[in-house]
Amino acid sequence: MSPEIAQSPLRTAGLLIARLIFAAVFLMAVTFKVMDMAGTAGYIAAAGFPFPLFLAWCAAILEVALVLCFLTGAFFSQAALAAAAYVLFLGFAFHGPSHWAANQAEFGFFVDHFTFLAGLFFAAVHGPGQVLVVKPGWPGGA
């Protein structure tokens, strides 16, 4: 099937809503980081990572990039895969099995990361859709 064929209104709406949800999740995450970067760095340090403030800023920059990709559709599949790797890392690093004995709620947080991961994989495979998508490339290029 040619990609030039118009997609159904239901598919268009579903893809746009999914993109907005992905963008909103990462926008909230980066907003909370920027509002309390020291607190975020403290959380990272408590998990045992070195250079917590640097890592907090790296996470914020990544999340801003993900928001832009999800909103524009540019580099969408690559961004969804990067987000999937990031979410998987976060699940294990901050909510993994070592945290379950101290707090059973951590298991729920851990599992939630996998449902989000499934959505990101689905998005990576199916792409951003054909509506409101920036197609990066050289002007006049194929």
Coordinates of C-alpha atoms in Angstrom, one line a residue:
M1 CA 0.0 0.0 0.0
S2 CA 1.3 3.4 -1.0
P3 CA 2.1 5.8 1.8
E4 CA 0.4 8.5 -0.3
I5 CA -3.1 6.9 0.4
A6 CA -5.0 9.0 2.9
Q7 CA -5.4 7.5 6.4
S8 CA -8.7 7.2 8.0
P9 CA -10.0 10.0 10.4
L10 CA -9.9 7.5 13.3
R11 CA -6.3 6.5 12.6
T12 CA -5.4 10.2 12.2
A13 CA -7.1 11.1 15.5
G14 CA -5.6 8.1 17.3
L15 CA -2.0 8.9 16.2
L16 CA -2.3 12.6 17.0
I17 CA -3.7 11.8 20.5
A18 CA -1.0 9.3 21.1
R19 CA 1.7 11.8 20.0
L20 CA 0.2 14.4 22.4
I21 CA 0.1 11.9 25.3
F22 CA 3.8 10.9 24.7
A23 CA 4.8 14.6 24.5
A24 CA 2.8 15.5 27.6
V25 CA 4.4 12.8 29.7
F26 CA 7.9 13.9 28.8
L27 CA 6.9 17.6 29.1
M28 CA 5.7 17.0 32.6
A29 CA 8.9 15.1 33.5
V30 CA 11.1 17.8 32.2
T31 CA 9.0 20.5 33.9
F32 CA 9.4 18.8 37.3
K33 CA 13.1 18.4 36.7
V34 CA 13.7 22.0 35.8
M35 CA 11.5 23.2 38.7
D36 CA 13.7 21.3 41.2
M37 CA 16.9 20.4 39.5
A38 CA 18.6 19.9 42.8
G39 CA 15.9 17.6 44.0
T40 CA 16.2 15.6 40.8
A41 CA 20.0 15.4 41.2
G42 CA 19.5 14.2 44.8
Y43 CA 17.2 11.5 43.6
I44 CA 19.8 10.4 41.0
A45 CA 22.5 10.5 43.7
A46 CA 20.4 8.4 46.0
A47 CA 20.2 5.7 43.3
G48 CA 24.0 5.6 43.3
F49 CA 24.8 7.4 40.1
P50 CA 27.9 9.7 39.8
F51 CA 27.6 13.3 38.6
P52 CA 23.9 13.6 39.5
L53 CA 23.5 17.2 38.5
F54 CA 25.1 16.6 35.1
L55 CA 22.9 13.5 34.6
A56 CA 19.8 15.5 35.6
W57 CA 20.5 18.1 33.0
C58 CA 21.2 15.3 30.4
A59 CA 17.8 13.8 31.2
A60 CA 16.1 17.1 30.9
I61 CA 17.7 17.8 27.5
L62 CA 16.8 14.3 26.3
E63 CA 13.2 14.8 27.4
V64 CA 12.9 18.2 25.6
A65 CA 14.2 16.5 22.4
L66 CA 11.6 13.8 22.8
V67 CA 8.8 16.3 23.3
L68 CA 9.9 18.1 20.1
C69 CA 10.0 14.8 18.1
F70 CA 6.6 13.6 19.4
L71 CA 4.9 17.0 18.7
T72 CA 6.4 17.5 15.2
G73 CA 6.7 13.9 14.1
A74 CA 10.3 14.5 13.0
F75 CA 12.6 11.5 13.7
F76 CA 9.5 10.0 15.4
S77 CA 10.4 6.3 15.2
Q78 CA 14.0 7.0 16.3
A79 CA 12.7 9.1 19.2
A80 CA 10.2 6.5 20.2
L81 CA 13.0 3.9 20.3
A82 CA 15.2 6.2 22.3
A83 CA 12.4 6.9 24.7
A84 CA 11.8 3.2 25.1
A85 CA 15.4 2.6 26.0
Y86 CA 15.2 5.5 28.5
V87 CA 12.0 4.3 30.0
L88 CA 13.4 0.8 30.4
F89 CA 16.6 2.2 32.0
L90 CA 14.5 4.3 34.4
G91 CA 12.3 1.3 35.3
F92 CA 15.2 -0.8 36.4
A93 CA 17.4 2.0 37.8
F94 CA 14.8 3.6 40.0
H95 CA 12.0 1.0 40.5
G96 CA 13.7 -2.3 39.9
P97 CA 13.8 -5.5 42.0
S98 CA 16.2 -4.0 44.5
H99 CA 13.5 -1.5 45.5
W100 CA 10.6 -3.9 46.0
A101 CA 11.5 -5.2 49.5
A102 CA 11.5 -1.7 51.0
N103 CA 8.3 -0.6 49.2
Q104 CA 5.8 -2.9 47.4
A105 CA 4.5 0.1 45.5
E106 CA 7.8 0.2 43.6
F107 CA 6.7 -3.0 41.9
G108 CA 3.7 -1.2 40.5
F109 CA 5.9 1.7 39.3
F110 CA 8.2 -0.9 37.7
V111 CA 5.4 -2.6 35.8
D112 CA 4.0 0.7 34.7
H113 CA 7.2 1.4 32.8
F114 CA 6.6 -1.8 30.7
T115 CA 3.1 -0.7 29.6
F116 CA 4.6 2.7 28.6
L117 CA 7.4 0.7 26.8
A118 CA 4.9 -1.3 24.9
G119 CA 3.2 1.9 23.6
L120 CA 6.5 3.4 22.6
F121 CA 7.4 0.2 20.6
F122 CA 4.1 0.3 18.9
A123 CA 4.6 4.0 18.1
A124 CA 8.1 3.3 16.7
V125 CA 6.8 0.6 14.4
H126 CA 3.7 2.5 13.1
G127 CA 5.2 6.0 12.9
P128 CA 3.7 9.4 13.5
G129 CA 1.0 9.2 10.8
Q130 CA 0.6 11.6 7.8
V131 CA -0.9 14.6 9.5
L132 CA 1.0 17.4 11.2
V133 CA 4.4 15.7 10.5
V134 CA 7.6 17.5 9.8
K135 CA 9.7 15.5 7.4
P136 CA 13.3 16.5 8.0
G137 CA 15.7 16.5 5.2
W138 CA 17.6 18.6 2.7
P139 CA 15.5 21.1 0.7
G140 CA 14.7 19.6 -2.7
G141 CA 16.0 16.2 -1.6
A142 CA 14.2 13.0 -2.0

